[in-house]
Short mmCIF file of C-alpha atoms in Angstrom, two decimals:
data_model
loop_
_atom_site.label_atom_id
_atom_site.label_comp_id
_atom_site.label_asym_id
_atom_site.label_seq_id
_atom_site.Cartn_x
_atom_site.Cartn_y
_atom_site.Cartn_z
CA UNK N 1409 3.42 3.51 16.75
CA UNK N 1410 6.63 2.92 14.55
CA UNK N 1411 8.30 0.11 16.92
CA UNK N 1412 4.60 -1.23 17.00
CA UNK N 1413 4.51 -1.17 13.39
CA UNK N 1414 7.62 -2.75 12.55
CA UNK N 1415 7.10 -5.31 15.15
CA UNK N 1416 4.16 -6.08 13.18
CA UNK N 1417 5.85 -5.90 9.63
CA UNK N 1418 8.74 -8.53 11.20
CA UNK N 1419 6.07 -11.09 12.42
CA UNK N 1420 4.18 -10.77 9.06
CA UNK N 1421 7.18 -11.31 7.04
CA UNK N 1422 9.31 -13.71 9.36
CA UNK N 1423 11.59 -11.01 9.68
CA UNK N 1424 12.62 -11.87 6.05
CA UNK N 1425 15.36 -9.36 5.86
CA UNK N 1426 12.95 -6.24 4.56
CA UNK N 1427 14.31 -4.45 1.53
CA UNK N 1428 14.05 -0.98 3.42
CA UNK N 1429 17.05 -0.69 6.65
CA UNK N 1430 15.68 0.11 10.55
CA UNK N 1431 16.51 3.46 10.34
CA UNK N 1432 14.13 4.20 7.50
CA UNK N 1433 11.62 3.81 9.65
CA UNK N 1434 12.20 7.19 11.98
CA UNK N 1435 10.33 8.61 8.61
CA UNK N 1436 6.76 6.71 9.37
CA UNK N 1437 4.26 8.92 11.27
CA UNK N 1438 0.90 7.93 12.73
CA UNK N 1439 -1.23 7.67 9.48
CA UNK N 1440 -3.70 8.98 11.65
CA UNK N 1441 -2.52 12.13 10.95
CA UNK N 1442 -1.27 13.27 7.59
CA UNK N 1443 2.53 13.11 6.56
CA UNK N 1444 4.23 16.75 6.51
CA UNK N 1445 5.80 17.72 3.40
CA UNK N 1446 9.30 19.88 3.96
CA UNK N 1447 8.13 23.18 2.19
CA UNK N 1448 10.38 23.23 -0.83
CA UNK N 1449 10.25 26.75 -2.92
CA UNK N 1450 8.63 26.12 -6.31
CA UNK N 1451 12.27 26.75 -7.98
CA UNK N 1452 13.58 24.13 -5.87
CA UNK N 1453 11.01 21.59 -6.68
CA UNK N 1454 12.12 20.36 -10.19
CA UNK N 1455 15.55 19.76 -9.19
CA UNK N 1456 14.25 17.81 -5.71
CA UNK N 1457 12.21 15.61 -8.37
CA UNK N 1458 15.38 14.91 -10.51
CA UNK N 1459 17.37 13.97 -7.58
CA UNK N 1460 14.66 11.95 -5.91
CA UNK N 1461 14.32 10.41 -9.84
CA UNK N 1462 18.37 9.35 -9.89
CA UNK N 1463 17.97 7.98 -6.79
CA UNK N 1464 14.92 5.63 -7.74
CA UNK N 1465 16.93 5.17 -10.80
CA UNK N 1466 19.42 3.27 -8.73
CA UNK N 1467 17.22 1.58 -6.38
CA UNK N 1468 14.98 0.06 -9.24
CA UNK N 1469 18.94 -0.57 -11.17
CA UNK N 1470 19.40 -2.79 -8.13
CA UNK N 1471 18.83 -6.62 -9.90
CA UNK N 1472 18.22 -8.18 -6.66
CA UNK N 1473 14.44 -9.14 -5.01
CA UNK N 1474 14.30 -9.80 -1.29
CA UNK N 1475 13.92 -13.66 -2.13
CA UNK N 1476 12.85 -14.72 1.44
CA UNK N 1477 10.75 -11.67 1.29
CA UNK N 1478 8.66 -13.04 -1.63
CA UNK N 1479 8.71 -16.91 -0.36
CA UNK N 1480 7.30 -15.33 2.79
CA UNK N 1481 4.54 -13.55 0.79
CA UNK N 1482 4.04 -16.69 -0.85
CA UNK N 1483 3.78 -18.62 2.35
CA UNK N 1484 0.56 -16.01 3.71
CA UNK N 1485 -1.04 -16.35 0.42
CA UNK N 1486 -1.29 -20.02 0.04
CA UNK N 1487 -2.46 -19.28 3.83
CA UNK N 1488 -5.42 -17.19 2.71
CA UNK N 1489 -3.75 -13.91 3.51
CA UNK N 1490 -4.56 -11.84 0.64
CA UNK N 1491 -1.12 -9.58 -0.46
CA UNK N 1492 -1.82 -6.32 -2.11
CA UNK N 1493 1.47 -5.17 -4.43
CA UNK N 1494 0.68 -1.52 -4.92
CA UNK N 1495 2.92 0.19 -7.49
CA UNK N 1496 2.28 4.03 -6.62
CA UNK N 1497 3.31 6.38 -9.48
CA UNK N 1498 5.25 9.46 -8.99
CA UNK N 1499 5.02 12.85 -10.58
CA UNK N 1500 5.04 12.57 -14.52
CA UNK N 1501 8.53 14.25 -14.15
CA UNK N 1502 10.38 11.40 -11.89
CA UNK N 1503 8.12 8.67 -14.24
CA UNK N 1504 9.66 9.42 -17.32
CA UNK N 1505 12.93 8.82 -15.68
CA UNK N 1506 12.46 5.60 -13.58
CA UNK N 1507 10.17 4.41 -15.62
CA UNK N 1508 12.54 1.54 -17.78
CA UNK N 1509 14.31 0.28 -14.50
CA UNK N 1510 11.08 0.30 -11.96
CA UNK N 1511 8.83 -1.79 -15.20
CA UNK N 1512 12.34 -4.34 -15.08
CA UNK N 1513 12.15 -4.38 -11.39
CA UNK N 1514 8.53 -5.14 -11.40
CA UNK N 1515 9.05 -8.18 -13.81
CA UNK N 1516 11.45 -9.58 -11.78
CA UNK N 1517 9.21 -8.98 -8.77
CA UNK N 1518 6.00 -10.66 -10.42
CA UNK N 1519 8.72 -13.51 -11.24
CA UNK N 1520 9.42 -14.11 -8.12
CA UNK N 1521 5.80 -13.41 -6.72
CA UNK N 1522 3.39 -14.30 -9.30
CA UNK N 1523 -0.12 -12.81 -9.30
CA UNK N 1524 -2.14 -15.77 -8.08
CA UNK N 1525 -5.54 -16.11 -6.38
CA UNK N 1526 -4.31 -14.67 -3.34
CA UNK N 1527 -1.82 -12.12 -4.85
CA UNK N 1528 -2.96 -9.22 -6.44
CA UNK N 1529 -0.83 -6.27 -7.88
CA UNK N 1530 -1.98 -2.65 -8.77
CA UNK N 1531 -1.16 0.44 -10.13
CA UNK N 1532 -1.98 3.69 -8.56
CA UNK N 1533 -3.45 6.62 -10.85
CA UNK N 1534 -1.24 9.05 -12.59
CA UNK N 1535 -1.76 12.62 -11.29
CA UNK N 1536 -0.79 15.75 -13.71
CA UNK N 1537 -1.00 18.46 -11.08
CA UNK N 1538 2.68 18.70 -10.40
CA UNK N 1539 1.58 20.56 -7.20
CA UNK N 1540 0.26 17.63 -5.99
CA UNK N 1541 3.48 16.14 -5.10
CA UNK N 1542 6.16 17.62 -2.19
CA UNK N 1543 8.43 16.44 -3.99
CA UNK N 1544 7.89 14.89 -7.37
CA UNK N 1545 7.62 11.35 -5.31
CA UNK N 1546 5.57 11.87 -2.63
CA UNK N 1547 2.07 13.32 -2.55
CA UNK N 1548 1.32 16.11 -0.47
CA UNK N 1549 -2.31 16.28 1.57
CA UNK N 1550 -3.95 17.48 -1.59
CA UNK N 1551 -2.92 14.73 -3.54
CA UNK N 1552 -3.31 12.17 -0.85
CA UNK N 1553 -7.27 13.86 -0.63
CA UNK N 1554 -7.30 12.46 -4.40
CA UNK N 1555 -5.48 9.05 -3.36
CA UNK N 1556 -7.63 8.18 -0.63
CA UNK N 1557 -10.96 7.29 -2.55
CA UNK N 1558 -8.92 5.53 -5.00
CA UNK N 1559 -6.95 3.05 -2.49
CA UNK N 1560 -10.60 2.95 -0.16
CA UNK N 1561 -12.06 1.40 -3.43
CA UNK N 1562 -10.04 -1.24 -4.86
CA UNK N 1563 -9.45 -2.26 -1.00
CA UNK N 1564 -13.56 -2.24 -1.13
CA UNK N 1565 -13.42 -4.73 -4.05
CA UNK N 1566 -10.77 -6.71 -2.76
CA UNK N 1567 -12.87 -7.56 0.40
CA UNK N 1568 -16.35 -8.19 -1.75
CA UNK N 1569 -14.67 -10.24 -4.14
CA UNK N 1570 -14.44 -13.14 -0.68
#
């Protein structure tokens, strides 16, 4: 499943030289199945959140958008292919702390890919429950049980707006 997938990701994108490296991609499972969350102890959990939050701190610091990544995008869209941007929030704890560099990063993002007929760009929910999260980024089965119906809709309205 993850060679198929990134096979598929290279011949959507033209193998535009994706943001994220190869090896990132040991981390996918089949989403068939849900992701495992590493246990972390409750008294570990704030201080995994304000590590995972510095290091989103310096990935959103990063100036740079994949250029031939967007073009591509842009390419599919004028194509018909409709391109879902999905901006999926973290725990309130890692928001307050990425969230000046992620909002700059998305404005040089919808620069480069502008919201158009064919490109659409949306914001997850916010979800209090800390204990929703594994690890202040990532949501954990109960909070992908509260994801789901969320994501299932505005995919919904995407398709019945044809």
């Amino acid at each position: 499943f993850m060679l198929a997938t990134k096979t598929m990701i290279d011949r959507i994108t033209g193998n535009a030289g994706l943001v994220v490296p190869p090896q990132a991609y040991v981390a996918l499972v089949d989403q068939r199945e849900p992701a495992q969350c590493n246990a972390i102890p409750s008294y570990m959990r704030r201080h995994q959140a304000l590590k995972n939050a510095a290091n989103l701190q310096t990935m959103f610091g990063n100036k740079a958008v994949n250029l031939p990544l967007t073009k591509r995008l842009q390419h599919l869209a004028q194509r018909g292919v409709r391109v879902v941007v999905l901006e999926l929030r973290r725990s309130e704890l890692v928001e307050q702390f990425i969230t000046p560099q992620k909002q700059e990063w998305l404005f040089r993002l919808r620069q480069a890919l502008p919201p158009s007929h064919h490109i659409y760009y949306l914001t997850s929910p916010s979800y209090a429950q800390q204990d929703l999260y594994c690890d202040g980024s990532h949501l954990n089965a109960a909070g992908a049980r509260l994801f789901a119906p969320w994501w299932q809709a505005q995919l919904q309205q995407l398709r019945d707006e044809r």
